Coordinates of C-alpha atoms in Angstrom, one line a residue:
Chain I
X1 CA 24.7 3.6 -14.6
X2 CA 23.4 6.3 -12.8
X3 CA 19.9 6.1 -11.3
X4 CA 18.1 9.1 -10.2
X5 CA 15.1 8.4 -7.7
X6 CA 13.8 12.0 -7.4
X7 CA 13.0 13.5 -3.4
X8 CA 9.9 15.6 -3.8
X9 CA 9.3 15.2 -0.3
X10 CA 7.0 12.1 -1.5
X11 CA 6.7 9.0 1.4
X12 CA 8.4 5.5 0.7
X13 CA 11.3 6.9 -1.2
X14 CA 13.9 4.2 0.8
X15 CA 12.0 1.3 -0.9
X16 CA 11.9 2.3 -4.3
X17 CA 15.7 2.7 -3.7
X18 CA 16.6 -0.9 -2.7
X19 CA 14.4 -2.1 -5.1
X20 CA 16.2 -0.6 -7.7
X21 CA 19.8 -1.6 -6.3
X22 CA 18.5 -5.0 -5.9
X23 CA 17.1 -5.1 -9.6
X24 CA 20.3 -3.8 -11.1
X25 CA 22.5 -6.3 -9.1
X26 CA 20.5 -9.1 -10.3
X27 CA 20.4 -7.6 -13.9
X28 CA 23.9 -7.8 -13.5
X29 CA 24.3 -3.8 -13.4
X30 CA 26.1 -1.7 -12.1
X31 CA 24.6 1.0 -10.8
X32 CA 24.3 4.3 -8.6
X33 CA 21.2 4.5 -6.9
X34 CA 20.2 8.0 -5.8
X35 CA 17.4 9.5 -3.8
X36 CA 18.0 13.0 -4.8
X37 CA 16.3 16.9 -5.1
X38 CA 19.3 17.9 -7.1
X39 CA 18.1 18.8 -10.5
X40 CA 22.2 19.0 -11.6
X41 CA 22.2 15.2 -10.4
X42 CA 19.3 14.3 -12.4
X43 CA 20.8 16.8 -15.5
X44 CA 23.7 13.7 -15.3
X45 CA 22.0 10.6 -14.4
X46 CA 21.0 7.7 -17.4
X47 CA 17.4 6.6 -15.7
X48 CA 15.0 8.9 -13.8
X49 CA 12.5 7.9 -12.0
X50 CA 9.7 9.5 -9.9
X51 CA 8.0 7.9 -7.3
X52 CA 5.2 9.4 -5.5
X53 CA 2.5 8.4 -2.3
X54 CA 0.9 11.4 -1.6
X55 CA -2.4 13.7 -3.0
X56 CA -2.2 14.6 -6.4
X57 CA -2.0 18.3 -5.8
X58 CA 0.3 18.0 -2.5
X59 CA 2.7 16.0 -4.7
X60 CA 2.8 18.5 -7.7
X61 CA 2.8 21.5 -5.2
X62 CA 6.2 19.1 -4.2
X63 CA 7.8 18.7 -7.0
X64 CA 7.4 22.5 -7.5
X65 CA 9.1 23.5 -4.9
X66 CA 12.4 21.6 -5.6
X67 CA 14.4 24.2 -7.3
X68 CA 15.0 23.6 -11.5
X69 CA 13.1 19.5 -11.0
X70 CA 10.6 20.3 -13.2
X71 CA 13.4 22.2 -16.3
X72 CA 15.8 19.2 -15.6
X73 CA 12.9 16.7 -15.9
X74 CA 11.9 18.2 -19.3
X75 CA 15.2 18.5 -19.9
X76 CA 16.3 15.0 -19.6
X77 CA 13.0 13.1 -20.5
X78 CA 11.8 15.2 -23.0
X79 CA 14.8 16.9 -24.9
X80 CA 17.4 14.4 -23.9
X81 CA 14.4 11.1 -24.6
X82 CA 16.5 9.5 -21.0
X83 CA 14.3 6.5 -20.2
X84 CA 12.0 7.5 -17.6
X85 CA 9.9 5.7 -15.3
X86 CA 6.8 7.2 -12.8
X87 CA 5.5 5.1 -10.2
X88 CA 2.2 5.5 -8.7
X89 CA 1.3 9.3 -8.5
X90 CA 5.0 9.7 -10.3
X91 CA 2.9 8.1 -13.1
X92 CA -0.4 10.1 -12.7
X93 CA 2.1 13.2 -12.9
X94 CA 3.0 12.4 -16.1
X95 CA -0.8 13.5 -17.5
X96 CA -2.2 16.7 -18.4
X97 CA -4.7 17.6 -15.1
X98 CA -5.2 15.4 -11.9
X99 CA -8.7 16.1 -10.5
X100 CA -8.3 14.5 -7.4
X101 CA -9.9 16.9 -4.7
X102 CA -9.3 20.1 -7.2
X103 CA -7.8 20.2 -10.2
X104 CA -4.4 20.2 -10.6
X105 CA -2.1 20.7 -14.0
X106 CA 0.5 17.8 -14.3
X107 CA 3.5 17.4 -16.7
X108 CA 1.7 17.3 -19.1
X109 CA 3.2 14.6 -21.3
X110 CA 1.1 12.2 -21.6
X111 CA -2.7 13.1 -22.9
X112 CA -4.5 12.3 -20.1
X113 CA -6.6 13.2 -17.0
X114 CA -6.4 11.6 -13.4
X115 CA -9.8 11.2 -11.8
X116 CA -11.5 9.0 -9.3
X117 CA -12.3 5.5 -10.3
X118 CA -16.1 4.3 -10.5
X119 CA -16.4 0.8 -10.8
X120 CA -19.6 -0.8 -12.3
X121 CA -20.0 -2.7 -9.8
X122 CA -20.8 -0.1 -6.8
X123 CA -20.0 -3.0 -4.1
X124 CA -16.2 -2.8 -5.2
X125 CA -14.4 -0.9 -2.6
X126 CA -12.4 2.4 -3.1
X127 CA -9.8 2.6 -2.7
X128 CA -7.8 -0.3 -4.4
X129 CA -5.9 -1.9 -2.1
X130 CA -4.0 -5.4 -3.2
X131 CA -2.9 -7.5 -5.9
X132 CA -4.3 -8.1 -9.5
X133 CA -3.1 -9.5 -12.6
X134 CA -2.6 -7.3 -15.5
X135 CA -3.3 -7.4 -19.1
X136 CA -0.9 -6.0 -22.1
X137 CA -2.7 -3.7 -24.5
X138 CA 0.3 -2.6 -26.5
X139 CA 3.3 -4.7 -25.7
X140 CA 6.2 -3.3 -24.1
X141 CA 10.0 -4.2 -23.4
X142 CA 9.4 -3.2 -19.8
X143 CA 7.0 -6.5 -19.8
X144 CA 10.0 -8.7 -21.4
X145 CA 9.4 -12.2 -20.3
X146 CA 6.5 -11.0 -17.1
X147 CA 3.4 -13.8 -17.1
X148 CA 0.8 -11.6 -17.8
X149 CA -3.5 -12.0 -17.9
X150 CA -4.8 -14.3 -15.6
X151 CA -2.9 -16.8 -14.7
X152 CA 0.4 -14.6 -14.5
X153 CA 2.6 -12.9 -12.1
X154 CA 0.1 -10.0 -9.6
X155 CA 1.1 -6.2 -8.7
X156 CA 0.2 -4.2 -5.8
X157 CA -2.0 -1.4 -6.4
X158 CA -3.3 0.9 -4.2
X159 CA -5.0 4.4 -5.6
X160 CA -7.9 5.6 -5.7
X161 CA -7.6 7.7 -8.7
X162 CA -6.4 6.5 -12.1
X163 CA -5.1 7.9 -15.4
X164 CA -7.7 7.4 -17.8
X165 CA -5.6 7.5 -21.2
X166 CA -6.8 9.6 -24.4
X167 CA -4.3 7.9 -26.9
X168 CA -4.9 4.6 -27.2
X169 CA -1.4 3.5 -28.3
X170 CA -0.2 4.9 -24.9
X171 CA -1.8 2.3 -22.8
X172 CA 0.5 0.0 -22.3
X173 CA -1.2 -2.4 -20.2
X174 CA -4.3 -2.5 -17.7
X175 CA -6.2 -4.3 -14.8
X176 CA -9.6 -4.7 -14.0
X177 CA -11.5 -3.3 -11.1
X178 CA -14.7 -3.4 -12.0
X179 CA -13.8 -1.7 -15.4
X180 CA -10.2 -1.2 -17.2
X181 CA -7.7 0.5 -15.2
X182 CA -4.7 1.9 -16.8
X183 CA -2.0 0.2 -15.1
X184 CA 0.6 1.1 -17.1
X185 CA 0.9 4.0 -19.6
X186 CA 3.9 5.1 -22.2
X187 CA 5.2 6.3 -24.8
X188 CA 8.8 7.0 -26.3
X189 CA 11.4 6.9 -23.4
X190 CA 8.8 7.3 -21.2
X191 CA 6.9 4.8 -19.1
X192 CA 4.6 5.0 -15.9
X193 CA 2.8 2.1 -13.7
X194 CA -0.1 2.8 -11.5
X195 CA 1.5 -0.2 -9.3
X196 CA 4.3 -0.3 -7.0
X197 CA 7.2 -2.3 -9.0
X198 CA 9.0 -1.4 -5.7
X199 CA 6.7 -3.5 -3.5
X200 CA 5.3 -6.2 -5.9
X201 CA 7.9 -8.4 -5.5
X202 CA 8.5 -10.7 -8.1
X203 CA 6.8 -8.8 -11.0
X204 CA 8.0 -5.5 -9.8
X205 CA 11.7 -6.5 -9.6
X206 CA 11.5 -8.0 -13.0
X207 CA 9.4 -4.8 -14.5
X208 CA 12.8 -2.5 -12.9
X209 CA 15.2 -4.9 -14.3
X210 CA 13.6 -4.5 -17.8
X211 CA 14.0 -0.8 -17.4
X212 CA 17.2 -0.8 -16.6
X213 CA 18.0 -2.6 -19.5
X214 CA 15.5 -0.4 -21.5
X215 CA 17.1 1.0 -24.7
X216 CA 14.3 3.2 -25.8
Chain K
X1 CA -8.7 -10.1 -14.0
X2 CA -9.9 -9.9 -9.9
X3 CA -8.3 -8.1 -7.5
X4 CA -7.3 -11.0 -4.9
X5 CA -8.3 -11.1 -1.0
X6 CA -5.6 -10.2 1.3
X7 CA -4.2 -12.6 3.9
X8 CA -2.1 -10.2 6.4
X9 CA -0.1 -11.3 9.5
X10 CA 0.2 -8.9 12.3
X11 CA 3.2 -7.9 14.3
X12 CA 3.2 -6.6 17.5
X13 CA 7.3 -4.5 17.9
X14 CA 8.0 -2.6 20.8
X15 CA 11.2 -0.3 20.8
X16 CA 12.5 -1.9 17.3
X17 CA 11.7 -5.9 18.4
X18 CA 8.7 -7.9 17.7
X19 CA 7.3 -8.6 21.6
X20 CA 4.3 -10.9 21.4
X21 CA 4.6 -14.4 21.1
X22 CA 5.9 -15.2 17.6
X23 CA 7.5 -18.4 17.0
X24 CA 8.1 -19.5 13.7
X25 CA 9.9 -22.6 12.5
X26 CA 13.1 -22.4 11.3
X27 CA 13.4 -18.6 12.5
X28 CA 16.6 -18.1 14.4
X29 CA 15.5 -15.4 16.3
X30 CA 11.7 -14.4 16.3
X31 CA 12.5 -11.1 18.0
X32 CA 13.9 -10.1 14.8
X33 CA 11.2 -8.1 12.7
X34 CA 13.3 -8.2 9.8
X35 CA 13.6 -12.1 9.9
X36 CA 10.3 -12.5 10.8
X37 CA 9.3 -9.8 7.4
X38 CA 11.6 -12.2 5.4
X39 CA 10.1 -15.2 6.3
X40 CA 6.6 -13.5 5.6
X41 CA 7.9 -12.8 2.3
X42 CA 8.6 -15.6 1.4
X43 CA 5.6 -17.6 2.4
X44 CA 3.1 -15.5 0.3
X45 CA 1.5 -12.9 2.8
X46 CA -0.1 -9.9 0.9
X47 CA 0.8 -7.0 3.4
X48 CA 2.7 -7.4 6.8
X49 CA 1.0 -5.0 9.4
X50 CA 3.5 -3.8 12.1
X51 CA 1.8 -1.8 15.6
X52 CA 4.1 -0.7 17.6
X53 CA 3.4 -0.4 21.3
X54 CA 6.4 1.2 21.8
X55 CA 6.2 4.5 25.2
X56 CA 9.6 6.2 24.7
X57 CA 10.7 7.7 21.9
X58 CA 13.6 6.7 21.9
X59 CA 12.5 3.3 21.6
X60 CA 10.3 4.9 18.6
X61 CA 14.1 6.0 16.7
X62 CA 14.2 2.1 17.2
X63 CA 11.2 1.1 15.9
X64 CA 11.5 4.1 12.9
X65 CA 15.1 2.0 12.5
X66 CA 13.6 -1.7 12.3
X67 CA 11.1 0.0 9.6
X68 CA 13.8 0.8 7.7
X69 CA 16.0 -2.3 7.8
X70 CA 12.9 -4.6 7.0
X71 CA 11.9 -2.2 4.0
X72 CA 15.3 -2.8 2.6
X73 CA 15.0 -6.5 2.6
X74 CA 11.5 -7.3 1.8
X75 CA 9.7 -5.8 -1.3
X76 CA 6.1 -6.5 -0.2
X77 CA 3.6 -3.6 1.2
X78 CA 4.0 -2.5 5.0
X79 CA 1.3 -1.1 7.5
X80 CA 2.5 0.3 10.3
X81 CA 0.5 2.0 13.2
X82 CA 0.8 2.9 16.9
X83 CA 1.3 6.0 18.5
X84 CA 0.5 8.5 15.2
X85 CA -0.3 12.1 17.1
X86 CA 0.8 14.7 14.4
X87 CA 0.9 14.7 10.4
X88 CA 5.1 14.3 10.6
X89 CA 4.5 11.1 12.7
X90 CA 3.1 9.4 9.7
X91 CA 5.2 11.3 7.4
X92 CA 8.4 9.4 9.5
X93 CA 7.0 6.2 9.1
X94 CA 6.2 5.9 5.4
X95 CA 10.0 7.8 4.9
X96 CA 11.2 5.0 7.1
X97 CA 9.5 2.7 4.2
X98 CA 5.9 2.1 5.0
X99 CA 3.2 2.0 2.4
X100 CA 0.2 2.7 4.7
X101 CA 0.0 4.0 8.4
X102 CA -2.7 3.1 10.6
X103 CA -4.3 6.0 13.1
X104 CA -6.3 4.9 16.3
X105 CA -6.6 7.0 19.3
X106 CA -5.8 10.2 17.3
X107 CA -8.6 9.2 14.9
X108 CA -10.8 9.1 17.7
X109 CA -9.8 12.4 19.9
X110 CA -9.7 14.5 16.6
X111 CA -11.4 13.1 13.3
X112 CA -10.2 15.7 11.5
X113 CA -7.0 15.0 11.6
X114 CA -7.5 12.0 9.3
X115 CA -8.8 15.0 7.4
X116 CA -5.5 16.6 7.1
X117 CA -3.5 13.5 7.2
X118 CA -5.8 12.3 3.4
X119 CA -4.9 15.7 2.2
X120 CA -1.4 15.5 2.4
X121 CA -0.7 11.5 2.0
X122 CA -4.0 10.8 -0.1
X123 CA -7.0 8.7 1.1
X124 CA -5.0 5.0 -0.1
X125 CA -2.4 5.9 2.7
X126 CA -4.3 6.6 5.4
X127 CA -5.8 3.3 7.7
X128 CA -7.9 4.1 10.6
X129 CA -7.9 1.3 13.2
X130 CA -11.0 0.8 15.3
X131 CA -11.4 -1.6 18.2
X132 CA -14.6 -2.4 19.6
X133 CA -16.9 -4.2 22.0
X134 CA -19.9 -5.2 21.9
X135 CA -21.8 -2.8 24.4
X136 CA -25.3 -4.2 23.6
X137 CA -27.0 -7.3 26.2
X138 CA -27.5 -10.0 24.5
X139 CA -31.1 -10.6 23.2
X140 CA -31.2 -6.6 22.2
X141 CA -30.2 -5.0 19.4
X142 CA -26.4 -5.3 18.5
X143 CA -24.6 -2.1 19.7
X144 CA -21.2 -1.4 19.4
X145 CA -19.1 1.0 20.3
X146 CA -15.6 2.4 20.0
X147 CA -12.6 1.6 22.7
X148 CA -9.2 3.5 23.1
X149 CA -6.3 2.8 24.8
X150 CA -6.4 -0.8 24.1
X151 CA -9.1 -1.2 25.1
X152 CA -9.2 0.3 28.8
X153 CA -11.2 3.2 27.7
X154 CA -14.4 3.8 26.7
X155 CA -15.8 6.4 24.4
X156 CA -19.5 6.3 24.1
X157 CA -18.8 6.2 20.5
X158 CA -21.1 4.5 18.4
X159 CA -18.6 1.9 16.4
X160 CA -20.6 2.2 13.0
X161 CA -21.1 6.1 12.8
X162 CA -17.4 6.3 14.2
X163 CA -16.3 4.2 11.0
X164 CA -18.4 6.0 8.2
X165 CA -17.3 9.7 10.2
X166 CA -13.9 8.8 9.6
X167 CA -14.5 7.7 6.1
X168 CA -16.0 10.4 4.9
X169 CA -13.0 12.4 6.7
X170 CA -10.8 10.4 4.2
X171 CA -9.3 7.2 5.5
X172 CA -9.0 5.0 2.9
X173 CA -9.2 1.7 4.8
X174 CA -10.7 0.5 8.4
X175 CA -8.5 -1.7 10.3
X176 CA -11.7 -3.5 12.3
X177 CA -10.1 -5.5 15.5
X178 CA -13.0 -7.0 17.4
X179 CA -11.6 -6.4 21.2
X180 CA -13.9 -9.4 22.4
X181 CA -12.8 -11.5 20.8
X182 CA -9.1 -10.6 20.5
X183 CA -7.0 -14.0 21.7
X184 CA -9.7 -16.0 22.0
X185 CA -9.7 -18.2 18.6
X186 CA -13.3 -17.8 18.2
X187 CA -13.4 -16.4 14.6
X188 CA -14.3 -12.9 13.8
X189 CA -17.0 -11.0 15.2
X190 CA -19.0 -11.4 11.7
X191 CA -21.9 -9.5 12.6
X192 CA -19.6 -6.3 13.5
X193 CA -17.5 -7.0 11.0
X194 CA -20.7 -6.6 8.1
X195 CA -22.1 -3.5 9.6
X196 CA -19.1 -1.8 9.1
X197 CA -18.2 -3.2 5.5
X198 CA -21.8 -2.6 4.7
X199 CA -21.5 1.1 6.0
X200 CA -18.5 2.1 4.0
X201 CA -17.1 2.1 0.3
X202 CA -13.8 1.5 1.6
X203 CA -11.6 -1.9 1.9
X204 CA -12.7 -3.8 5.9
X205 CA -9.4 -5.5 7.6
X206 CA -11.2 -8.0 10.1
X207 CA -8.7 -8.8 12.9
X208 CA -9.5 -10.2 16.0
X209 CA -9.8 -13.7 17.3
X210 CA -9.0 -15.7 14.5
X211 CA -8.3 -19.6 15.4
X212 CA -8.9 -22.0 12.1
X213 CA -8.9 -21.0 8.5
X214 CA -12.5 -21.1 8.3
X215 CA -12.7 -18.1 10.4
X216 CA -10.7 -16.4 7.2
X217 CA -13.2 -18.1 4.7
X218 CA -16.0 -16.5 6.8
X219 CA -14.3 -13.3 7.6
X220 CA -14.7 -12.5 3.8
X221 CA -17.8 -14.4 3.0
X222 CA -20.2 -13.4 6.0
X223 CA -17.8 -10.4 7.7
X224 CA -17.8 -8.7 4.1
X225 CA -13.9 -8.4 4.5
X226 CA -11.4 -7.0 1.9
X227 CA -8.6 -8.6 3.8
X228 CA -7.9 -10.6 6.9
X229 CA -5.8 -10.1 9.7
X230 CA -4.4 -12.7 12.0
X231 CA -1.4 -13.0 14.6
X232 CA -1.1 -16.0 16.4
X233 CA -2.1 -18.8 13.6
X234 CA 0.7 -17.7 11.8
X235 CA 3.0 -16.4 14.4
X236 CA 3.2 -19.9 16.1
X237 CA 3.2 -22.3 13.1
X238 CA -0.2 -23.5 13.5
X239 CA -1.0 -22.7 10.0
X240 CA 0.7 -21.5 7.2
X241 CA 0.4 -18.8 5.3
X242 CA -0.1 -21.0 1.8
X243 CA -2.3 -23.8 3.9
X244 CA -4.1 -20.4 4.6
X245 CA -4.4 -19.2 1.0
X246 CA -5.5 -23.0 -0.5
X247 CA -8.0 -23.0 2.0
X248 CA -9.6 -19.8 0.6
X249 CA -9.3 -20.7 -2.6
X250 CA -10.7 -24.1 -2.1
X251 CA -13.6 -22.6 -0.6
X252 CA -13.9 -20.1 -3.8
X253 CA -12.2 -17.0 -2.5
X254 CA -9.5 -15.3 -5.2
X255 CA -6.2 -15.3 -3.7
X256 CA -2.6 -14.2 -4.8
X257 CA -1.4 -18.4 -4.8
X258 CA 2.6 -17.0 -6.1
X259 CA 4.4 -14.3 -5.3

């Protein structure tokens, strides 16, 4: 299986790749795990995924400037429905505008807009920075066998911003900070977490595993 | 649903090694960052924090190097600070595989660089650490201010107005090391450590002088903390990091109790 991890010149792209290579070896898996800005690699590859630390506008202004990313991404996730997975701003990307500092158009494919969060209780601190549980709104094979609610299995977040979904069928699960937070939004082939799979150990490795194994 | 109250060890790595005094049990070699990561990973700790006091650069390749190599091996969230001068400084270290990067003297020269660090890495990336002393004679009102150069130098700089200037600059967390009380297992500076959670919206790291785990409980409950630092407790097996987690919990603090 080949695994595209796009290079948008986004931080933290080495962990998201042994993440993945760990996840597929103990999916049993084999797989070819690429951190790549070749949009002819991507074109070929069976999962895509886009990670993303950065400023919503300095990470699209990114993602622009990698020659034929954005036509192979439509290509592949749109016309060719490859199972696709955004993590952290790779999954705010996936929504119509980001309006973090200015506004800033995304993808697009998911109905959405990015924008600060405001918790109702104006003591909570922004951003958030840790773990918390999640909750599944619509259930998803990407949460296949993951303790979820309370008492389950906790993801790192850290984000000031979140995607605050228009289609309720695309919310695929959320947490609470003060407020619902989308933490994880999809539809189709397509599925984004505002956490870091790649640094929430044993929830995250699980969640990539899933994917892998995803047959949308 | 609650977002859970970080317990984060702290590693001190010059040229690629951890240097200062860790000595876990059952750890082969405690020079090894990656080992000591691992074993940090294992135990339940919410973020490892990594300053390097690293003066060449090639020891910082090294220290770039042992970044990488822990990154690979342990899926849990990395700080790392020390040294940050220019934008593609932090760009190398969260390349290398951290999440966050912490800014000090930089911070303190030039506060607009934290400025034009948010704008490219976003606010959640960007840490400012502060150390401070207590400036203020006893008896009058507290006054502190802001030290650089760990500690040798003083700024003049008043330690709250330094924290909410750099806030509204964009860092999104303060790293809050109290350098009185740094080593001496006295517990957190707690009325510091309030001021400066009180002053901004953004998550407090208390570090500094931690000896017991009630210094964590009150760290969060009278310091205002989002998280709590600590080095030696951990590094020399006087506590561990779940005896540190029950403990909170016990005392009605959400923590993460399984990885």
């Amino acid at each position: 299986m080949r695994i595209a991890i796009i290079d948008y010149g986004s931080g933290n792209l080495r962990s998201a790749q042994k993440a993945f290579e760990r996840a597929s070896g103990e999916a049993g898996i084999t797989a070819d795990v690429k951190l790549t800005s070749d949009a002819d690699w991507v074109l070929k590859a069976d999962r895509i995924v886009l990670p993303g630390v950065g400023a919503y506008a300095d990470c699209r202004a990114g993602l622009d400037a990698v020659d034929g990313m954005v036509d192979a991404l439509e290509e592949t996730v749109l016309k060719q429905a490859k199972p696709f997975l955004g993590i952290c701003v790779g999954m705010q990307l996936m929504a119509t505008r980001g309006l973090e500092k200015a506004t800033t158009m995304g993808l697009s494919w998911i109905e959405a807009d990015v924008v600060r969060m405001q918790p109702e209780d104006t003591k909570l601190k922004i951003p958030q920075i840790g773990w918390n549980t999640i909750e599944i709104v619509n259930p998803h094979p990407l949460l296949d066998g993951i303790e979820t609610g309370d008492e389950g299995l906790h993801a790192y977040f850290v984000h000031s911003y979140h995607l605050e979904c228009r289609k309720p069928e695309e919310c695929i699960a959320t947490t609470d900070y003060g407020g619902s937070v989308t933490a994880i939004v999809g539809r189709d082939n397509m599925v984004g977490t505002q956490f870091h799979p790649e640094k929430s150990q044993r929830l995250g490795l699980a969640l990539i595993s899933n994917f892998l194994k995803w047959a949308p | 649903m609650t977002l859970k109250v970080r317990i984060i060890p702290c590693l001190d790595v010059a040229d690629g090694r951890v240097v200062k005094g860790v000595n876990f049990v059952d750890l082969i070699d405690a020079g090894d960052p990656v080992e000591a990561a691992i074993a940090y990973d294992a135990a339940g700790a919410d973020e490892l924090t990594f300053l390097d006091i690293t003066a060449t650069s090639e020891g910082r390749a090294a220290t770039f190097d042992m970044i990488a190599r822990t990154a690979e091996q342990c899926f849990m969230p990395l700080t790392v600070g020390g040294g940050v001068r220019e934008v593609a400084d932090i760009r190398k270290f969260l390349l290398a595989g951290a999440d966050k990067v912490s800014v000090n003297t930089t911070a303190v020269k030039n506060p607009d660089f934290v400025a034009e660090a948010a704008d490219k890495f976003g606010d959640q990336c960007i840490v400012v650490a502060i150390d401070v002393k207590k400036v203020s004679a006893e008896g009058d009102v507290d006054r502190w201010e802001i030290f650089t150069h760990g500690g040798r130098k003083e700024t003049g700089i008043d330690a709250v107005e330094f924290a909410e200037l750099v806030v509204s600059k964009g860092a999104g967390e303060i790293l809050l090391t109290s350098m009185d009380r740094d080593g001496t297992q006295v517990g957190y500076n707690l009325p510091l450590t309030r001021a400066i959670s009180d002053a901004v919206h953004v998550p407090v790291v208390a570090s500094g002088g931690v000896g017991n785990l009630d210094h964590l409980v009150e760290g969060v409950t009278k310091g205002g903390a989002s998280a709590v630092l600590a080095a030696s407790i951990f590094h020399f097996g006087t506590y561990t990091i779940g005896e540190a987690k029950a403990h909170m919990q016990a005392a009605g603090i959400p923590v993460r109790m399984q990885t």
